[in-house]
Coordinates of N, CA and C and ligand atoms in Angstrom, one line a residue:
M110 N 40.5 67.5 57.2 CA 39.1 67.2 56.7 C 38.1 67.4 57.8
S111 N 37.1 68.3 57.5 CA 36.1 68.6 58.6 C 34.9 67.7 58.5
N112 N 35.2 66.4 58.7 CA 34.0 65.5 58.6 C 33.0 65.7 59.7
P113 N 31.8 65.9 59.3 CA 30.7 66.0 60.3 C 30.6 64.8 61.1
E114 N 30.1 65.0 62.3 CA 30.0 63.9 63.2 C 28.6 63.2 63.0
Q115 N 28.5 62.0 63.6 CA 27.3 61.2 63.4 C 26.1 61.9 63.9
S116 N 26.3 62.7 64.9 CA 25.1 63.4 65.6 C 24.6 64.6 64.8
D117 N 25.3 64.9 63.7 CA 24.9 66.1 62.9 C 23.6 65.9 62.2
T118 N 23.0 67.0 61.9 CA 21.8 67.1 61.0 C 22.0 68.1 60.0
I119 N 21.5 67.9 58.8 CA 21.5 68.9 57.7 C 20.2 69.6 57.8
F120 N 20.2 70.9 58.0 CA 19.0 71.7 58.0 C 18.8 72.4 56.7
L121 N 17.6 72.2 56.1 CA 17.2 72.9 54.9 C 16.4 74.1 55.2
K122 N 16.8 75.2 54.7 CA 16.2 76.5 55.0 C 15.9 77.3 53.8
S123 N 14.7 77.7 53.6 CA 14.5 78.7 52.5 C 14.7 80.1 53.0
L124 N 15.3 80.9 52.1 CA 15.4 82.3 52.4 C 14.6 83.0 51.3
G125 N 13.6 83.7 51.7 CA 12.7 84.3 50.8 C 11.7 83.3 50.3
K126 N 10.9 83.7 49.4 CA 9.8 82.8 48.9 C 10.4 81.8 47.9
V127 N 10.1 80.5 48.1 CA 10.5 79.5 47.1 C 9.2 79.0 46.5
S128 N 9.1 79.1 45.2 CA 7.8 78.8 44.6 C 7.4 77.4 44.6
D129 N 8.4 76.5 44.5 CA 8.1 75.1 44.5 C 8.6 74.4 45.8
T130 N 7.7 74.3 46.8 CA 8.1 73.8 48.1 C 8.3 72.2 48.1
T131 N 7.8 71.6 47.0 CA 8.0 70.1 47.0 C 9.4 69.7 46.9
V132 N 10.2 70.7 46.4 CA 11.6 70.4 46.2 C 12.3 70.2 47.6
F133 N 11.7 70.7 48.7 CA 12.3 70.5 50.0 C 12.1 69.0 50.5
N134 N 10.9 68.5 50.2 CA 10.7 67.1 50.6 C 11.6 66.1 49.8
F135 N 11.8 66.5 48.5 CA 12.7 65.7 47.6 C 14.1 65.8 48.2
L136 N 14.6 67.0 48.5 CA 16.0 67.1 49.0 C 16.1 66.4 50.3
E137 N 15.1 66.5 51.2 CA 15.2 65.9 52.5 C 15.4 64.4 52.4
A138 N 14.7 63.8 51.5 CA 14.8 62.3 51.3 C 16.1 61.9 50.7
E139 N 16.5 62.6 49.6 CA 17.6 62.3 48.8 C 19.0 62.6 49.6
L140 N 19.0 63.7 50.3 CA 20.2 64.1 51.0 C 20.5 63.1 52.1
N141 N 19.4 62.7 52.7 CA 19.5 61.7 53.8 C 20.1 60.4 53.3
K142 N 19.7 60.0 52.1 CA 20.3 58.7 51.5 C 21.7 58.9 51.2
I143 N 22.1 60.1 50.7 CA 23.5 60.3 50.3 C 24.4 60.5 51.5
F144 N 24.1 61.4 52.4 CA 25.0 61.8 53.5 C 24.8 60.9 54.7
K145 N 23.7 60.2 54.8 CA 23.5 59.2 55.9 C 23.4 59.9 57.2
I146 N 22.9 61.2 57.2 CA 22.7 61.8 58.5 C 21.3 62.4 58.4
P147 N 20.6 62.7 59.5 CA 19.2 63.2 59.5 C 19.2 64.6 58.7
V148 N 18.1 64.8 58.0 CA 17.9 66.0 57.3 C 16.5 66.6 57.7
Q149 N 16.5 67.9 58.0 CA 15.3 68.5 58.6 C 15.0 69.8 57.8
I150 N 13.7 69.9 57.5 CA 13.3 71.2 56.9 C 13.1 72.2 58.0
D151 N 13.8 73.3 57.9 CA 13.8 74.3 58.9 C 12.9 75.5 58.5
S152 N 12.6 76.3 59.5 CA 11.6 77.5 59.2 C 12.3 78.5 58.3
P153 N 11.5 79.0 57.3 CA 12.1 80.0 56.4 C 12.4 81.3 57.0
I154 N 13.3 82.0 56.4 CA 13.6 83.4 56.8 C 13.6 84.3 55.6
P155 N 13.4 85.6 55.7 CA 13.5 86.5 54.5 C 14.9 86.7 54.1
V156 N 15.1 87.0 52.8 CA 16.4 87.3 52.3 C 16.8 88.7 52.8
D157 N 18.0 88.9 53.3 CA 18.5 90.2 53.7 C 18.4 91.2 52.5
P158 N 17.6 92.2 52.6 CA 17.4 93.1 51.4 C 18.7 93.7 50.9
S159 N 19.7 93.9 51.8 CA 20.9 94.5 51.4 C 21.8 93.6 50.5
A160 N 21.3 92.4 50.3 CA 22.1 91.5 49.4 C 21.7 91.8 47.9
Y161 N 20.6 92.6 47.7 CA 20.2 92.9 46.4 C 21.0 94.0 45.7
N162 N 21.5 93.7 44.5 CA 22.2 94.6 43.7 C 21.3 95.0 42.5
E163 N 20.9 96.3 42.6 CA 19.9 96.7 41.6 C 20.5 96.8 40.2
K164 N 21.7 97.2 40.1 CA 22.4 97.3 38.8 C 22.4 95.9 38.1
R165 N 22.7 94.9 38.8 CA 22.8 93.5 38.3 C 21.5 92.8 38.3
D166 N 20.5 93.3 39.1 CA 19.3 92.6 39.4 C 19.6 91.1 39.9
Q167 N 20.5 91.1 40.8 CA 20.9 89.8 41.4 C 21.2 90.0 42.8
Y168 N 21.4 88.9 43.6 CA 21.7 89.0 45.0 C 23.1 88.5 45.3
Y169 N 23.7 89.2 46.2 CA 25.1 89.0 46.5 C 25.2 87.8 47.5
S170 N 25.7 86.7 47.0 CA 25.6 85.4 47.8 C 26.3 85.5 49.2
P171 N 27.5 86.1 49.3 CA 28.1 86.1 50.6 C 27.3 86.8 51.7
I172 N 26.4 87.7 51.4 CA 25.6 88.4 52.4 C 24.5 87.3 52.9
I173 N 24.0 86.6 52.0 CA 23.0 85.6 52.4 C 23.6 84.5 53.2
L174 N 24.8 84.1 52.8 CA 25.5 83.0 53.5 C 25.8 83.5 55.0
K175 N 26.1 84.8 55.1 CA 26.4 85.3 56.4 C 25.1 85.3 57.3
Q176 N 24.0 85.5 56.7 CA 22.7 85.4 57.4 C 22.6 84.1 58.1
L177 N 23.0 83.0 57.3 CA 22.9 81.7 57.9 C 23.9 81.4 59.0
S178 N 25.1 82.0 58.8 CA 26.2 81.8 59.8 C 25.8 82.4 61.1
K179 N 25.1 83.6 61.1 CA 24.7 84.3 62.3 C 23.8 83.4 63.1
K180 N 23.0 82.7 62.4 CA 21.9 82.0 63.1 C 22.3 80.9 64.0
E181 N 22.8 79.8 63.5 CA 23.2 78.6 64.3 C 24.6 78.3 64.0
R182 N 25.5 78.6 65.0 CA 26.9 78.6 64.8 C 27.5 77.3 64.1
H183 N 27.1 76.1 64.7 CA 27.8 74.9 64.2 C 27.0 74.0 63.3
E184 N 25.7 74.3 63.2 CA 24.8 73.4 62.5 C 25.1 73.5 61.0
I185 N 24.9 72.4 60.3 CA 25.1 72.4 58.9 C 23.7 72.9 58.3
I186 N 23.8 74.0 57.6 CA 22.6 74.5 57.0 C 22.7 74.7 55.5
L187 N 21.8 74.2 54.8 CA 21.7 74.4 53.3 C 20.6 75.4 53.1
G188 N 21.0 76.6 52.7 CA 20.0 77.6 52.3 C 19.5 77.4 50.9
V189 N 18.3 77.6 50.6 CA 17.7 77.5 49.3 C 17.0 78.8 48.9
V190 N 17.5 79.4 47.8 CA 16.8 80.7 47.4 C 16.3 80.5 46.0
E191 N 15.3 81.3 45.7 CA 14.7 81.4 44.4 C 15.5 82.5 43.6
V192 N 16.0 83.5 44.3 CA 16.7 84.6 43.6 C 18.0 84.2 42.9
D193 N 18.4 85.0 42.0 CA 19.6 84.7 41.2 C 20.8 85.3 42.0
L194 N 21.9 84.5 42.2 CA 23.0 84.8 43.0 C 24.3 85.2 42.2
Y195 N 25.1 86.0 42.8 CA 26.4 86.3 42.1 C 27.5 86.5 43.2
V196 N 28.7 86.4 42.7 CA 29.9 86.9 43.5 C 30.7 87.7 42.5
E197 N 31.7 88.5 43.0 CA 32.6 89.3 42.2 C 33.2 88.4 41.2
G198 N 33.3 88.8 39.9 CA 34.1 88.1 38.9 C 33.3 87.1 38.2
L199 N 32.1 86.8 38.6 CA 31.3 85.8 37.9 C 29.9 86.4 37.5
N200 N 29.4 86.0 36.4 CA 28.1 86.4 36.0 C 27.0 86.0 36.9
F201 N 27.2 84.8 37.4 CA 26.2 84.2 38.3 C 26.8 83.0 39.0
I202 N 26.2 82.5 40.1 CA 26.7 81.3 40.6 C 25.4 80.4 41.0
F203 N 25.6 79.1 40.9 CA 24.5 78.1 41.2 C 24.5 78.0 42.8
G204 N 25.6 78.2 43.4 CA 25.6 78.1 44.9 C 27.0 78.4 45.4
Q205 N 27.1 78.4 46.7 CA 28.3 78.8 47.4 C 28.3 78.1 48.8
A206 N 29.5 77.9 49.3 CA 29.6 77.3 50.6 C 30.6 78.1 51.5
D207 N 30.2 78.1 52.8 CA 31.1 78.7 53.8 C 31.6 77.5 54.6
I208 N 32.7 77.1 54.3 CA 33.2 75.8 54.9 C 33.4 75.9 56.4
R209 N 34.0 77.0 56.8 CA 34.3 77.2 58.2 C 33.1 77.1 59.1
N210 N 32.0 77.8 58.6 CA 30.8 77.8 59.4 C 29.8 76.7 59.1
R211 N 30.2 75.9 58.1 CA 29.4 74.7 57.6 C 28.0 75.2 57.1
K212 N 28.0 76.2 56.3 CA 26.8 76.7 55.7 C 26.9 76.7 54.2
A213 N 25.8 76.5 53.5 CA 25.9 76.4 52.1 C 24.6 77.0 51.5
I214 N 24.6 77.4 50.3 CA 23.4 78.1 49.7 C 23.4 77.6 48.3
I215 N 22.2 77.4 47.8 CA 22.0 77.1 46.3 C 20.8 78.0 45.8
S216 N 20.9 78.3 44.6 CA 19.8 79.1 43.9 C 19.1 78.3 42.9
L217 N 17.8 78.4 42.9 CA 17.0 77.6 42.0 C 16.8 78.3 40.7
A218 N 17.2 79.6 40.7 CA 16.8 80.5 39.6 C 17.1 79.9 38.2
R219 N 18.3 79.3 38.0 CA 18.7 78.9 36.7 C 18.6 77.4 36.5
L220 N 17.9 76.7 37.4 CA 17.9 75.3 37.3 C 16.6 74.8 36.6
R221 N 15.7 75.7 36.3 CA 14.5 75.3 35.6 C 14.6 75.5 34.1
Q222 N 14.0 74.5 33.3 CA 14.0 74.6 31.9 C 13.4 75.9 31.4
E223 N 12.4 76.4 32.1 CA 11.6 77.6 31.8 C 12.6 78.8 31.7
Y224 N 13.6 78.8 32.5 CA 14.5 79.9 32.5 C 15.2 80.1 31.1
Y225 N 15.3 79.0 30.4 CA 15.9 79.0 29.1 C 14.9 79.0 28.0
G226 N 13.7 79.3 28.3 CA 12.6 79.3 27.3 C 12.2 77.9 26.8
R227 N 12.5 76.9 27.7 CA 12.1 75.5 27.3 C 11.0 75.0 28.1
K228 N 10.4 73.9 27.7 CA 9.3 73.3 28.4 C 9.7 72.9 29.8
P229 N 8.8 73.0 30.8 CA 9.1 72.6 32.2 C 9.4 71.1 32.2
N230 N 10.4 70.7 33.1 CA 10.7 69.3 33.3 C 11.1 69.1 34.7
Q231 N 10.1 68.7 35.5 CA 10.2 68.6 36.9 C 11.3 67.7 37.4
N232 N 11.4 66.5 36.7 CA 12.5 65.6 37.1 C 13.9 66.2 36.9
L233 N 14.1 66.8 35.8 CA 15.3 67.4 35.5 C 15.6 68.5 36.5
F234 N 14.6 69.3 36.8 CA 14.7 70.4 37.8 C 15.2 69.8 39.2
Q235 N 14.5 68.7 39.6 CA 14.9 68.1 40.9 C 16.3 67.6 40.9
K236 N 16.6 66.9 39.8 CA 18.0 66.3 39.7 C 19.0 67.4 39.8
R237 N 18.8 68.5 39.1 CA 19.8 69.6 39.1 C 19.9 70.2 40.5
T238 N 18.7 70.4 41.2 CA 18.7 70.9 42.5 C 19.5 70.0 43.4
L239 N 19.3 68.7 43.3 CA 20.0 67.8 44.2 C 21.5 67.9 43.9
T240 N 21.9 67.9 42.6 CA 23.3 68.0 42.2 C 24.0 69.2 42.8
E241 N 23.3 70.4 42.7 CA 23.9 71.6 43.3 C 24.0 71.5 44.8
A242 N 22.9 70.9 45.4 CA 22.9 70.8 46.9 C 24.1 69.8 47.4
V243 N 24.2 68.7 46.7 CA 25.3 67.8 47.1 C 26.7 68.4 46.9
H244 N 26.8 69.1 45.8 CA 28.1 69.8 45.5 C 28.4 70.8 46.7
E245 N 27.5 71.6 47.0 CA 27.8 72.6 48.1 C 28.0 71.9 49.4
L246 N 27.2 70.9 49.7 CA 27.4 70.2 51.0 C 28.8 69.4 51.0
G247 N 29.2 69.0 49.8 CA 30.5 68.3 49.6 C 31.6 69.3 50.1
H248 N 31.4 70.6 49.7 CA 32.4 71.6 50.2 C 32.4 71.7 51.7
V249 N 31.1 71.7 52.3 CA 31.0 71.7 53.7 C 31.7 70.5 54.4
Y250 N 31.7 69.4 53.7 CA 32.3 68.2 54.2 C 33.9 68.3 54.0
G251 N 34.3 69.4 53.4 CA 35.8 69.5 53.2 C 36.3 69.2 51.9
L252 N 35.5 68.8 50.9 CA 36.0 68.5 49.6 C 36.2 69.8 48.8
S253 N 37.3 69.7 47.9 CA 37.5 70.8 47.0 C 36.9 70.3 45.6
H254 N 37.2 71.2 44.6 CA 36.7 70.8 43.3 C 37.5 69.6 42.7
C255 N 36.8 68.8 42.0 CA 37.3 67.5 41.4 C 37.4 67.7 39.9
L256 N 38.5 67.1 39.3 CA 38.7 67.3 37.9 C 37.9 66.3 37.0
N257 N 37.3 65.4 37.7 CA 36.5 64.4 37.0 C 35.1 65.0 36.6
P258 N 34.9 65.2 35.3 CA 33.6 65.9 34.9 C 32.4 65.1 35.2
Q259 N 32.5 63.8 35.6 CA 31.4 63.0 36.0 C 31.1 63.0 37.5
C260 N 32.0 63.8 38.2 CA 31.9 63.8 39.7 C 31.1 65.0 40.1
V261 N 30.3 64.9 41.1 CA 29.4 66.0 41.6 C 30.3 67.2 42.0
M262 N 31.6 66.9 42.4 CA 32.4 68.0 42.9 C 33.2 68.8 41.7
F263 N 32.9 68.4 40.5 CA 33.4 69.1 39.3 C 32.8 70.5 39.4
F264 N 33.5 71.5 39.0 CA 33.0 72.9 39.0 C 32.1 73.1 37.8
S265 N 30.9 73.5 38.1 CA 29.9 73.8 37.0 C 30.0 75.2 36.5
N266 N 30.5 75.3 35.3 CA 30.5 76.7 34.6 C 29.2 77.0 34.0
S267 N 28.5 75.9 33.6 CA 27.2 76.0 32.9 C 26.3 74.9 33.4
L268 N 25.0 75.1 33.0 CA 24.0 74.1 33.4 C 24.3 72.7 32.7
R269 N 25.0 72.8 31.6 CA 25.4 71.6 30.9 C 26.3 70.8 31.8
D270 N 27.3 71.5 32.4 CA 28.2 70.8 33.3 C 27.5 70.1 34.4
T271 N 26.5 70.8 35.0 CA 25.6 70.2 36.1 C 24.9 69.0 35.6
D272 N 24.4 69.0 34.4 CA 23.6 67.9 33.9 C 24.5 66.7 33.6
V273 N 25.7 67.0 33.1 CA 26.7 65.9 32.8 C 27.2 65.2 34.1
K274 N 27.5 66.0 35.1 CA 28.2 65.4 36.2 C 27.2 64.6 37.1
G275 N 26.0 65.1 37.3 CA 25.0 64.4 38.1 C 25.4 64.6 39.6
Y276 N 24.7 63.9 40.5 CA 24.9 64.1 41.9 C 25.7 63.1 42.7
E277 N 26.4 62.2 41.9 CA 27.2 61.2 42.6 C 28.7 61.7 42.8
F278 N 29.3 61.3 43.9 CA 30.7 61.5 44.1 C 31.5 60.4 43.3
C279 N 32.6 60.8 42.8 CA 33.5 59.8 42.2 C 34.1 59.0 43.3
K280 N 34.8 57.9 43.0 CA 35.4 57.0 44.0 C 36.3 57.8 44.9
T281 N 37.2 58.6 44.4 CA 38.2 59.3 45.2 C 37.5 60.2 46.2
C282 N 36.5 61.0 45.7 CA 35.8 62.0 46.6 C 35.0 61.2 47.6
R283 N 34.4 60.1 47.2 CA 33.7 59.3 48.2 C 34.5 58.8 49.3
K284 N 35.8 58.5 49.0 CA 36.7 58.0 50.0 C 37.0 59.1 51.0
K285 N 37.2 60.3 50.4 CA 37.6 61.4 51.3 C 36.4 61.8 52.2
M286 N 35.2 61.6 51.7 CA 34.0 61.9 52.5 C 33.9 61.1 53.8
S287 N 34.3 59.9 53.7 CA 34.2 58.9 54.7 C 32.8 58.9 55.4
I288 N 31.8 58.7 54.6 CA 30.4 58.6 55.0 C 30.3 57.2 55.6
P289 N 29.7 57.1 56.7 CA 29.5 55.7 57.3 C 28.6 54.8 56.4
D290 N 29.0 53.6 56.3 CA 28.3 52.6 55.5 C 27.2 52.0 56.3
R291 N 26.1 52.6 56.3 CA 25.0 51.9 57.0 C 23.7 52.1 56.2
Ligands
ZN368 ZN1 32.2 74.3 44.1
ZN369 ZN1 35.4 63.6 42.6

């Protein structure tokens, strides 16, 4: 288990333009409550243009993750992108983690109601963003997928899964996380 140390900080970094920057303040506050380590909003960087796949009109997630790994070797960084992400074998992904380098990335593209032709819902959008962020950071903390559909570490195949599970760890996963009680 690669449990982060007390001295660690989670850095939030946007790659490319993120249209709703209030989401960073929300994540900063909520992730701090959940992981009990400092959270800092880091300076944005552009998305590596080579990640773009014209045929799919999507961005290849591993290239963007690699951008983060190159930057700060051991820091925990959560990258946030507006663009739609994919990996081989999947139509899209909500996020991805590079456990060894302690880097994670989430995409906001499919978390808004508007994406599905529905009315905007800011609360729901924020809750989904937090859920995906906690999930990927859970991987960074060494957790694998959990079979409990109510646990944040459950694998989301669809947005429905994300909405059902929410951002809380189940008891078992929480134990594995060994987050200090303070
Ligand atoms: Zn996962
Ligand atoms: Zn769990």
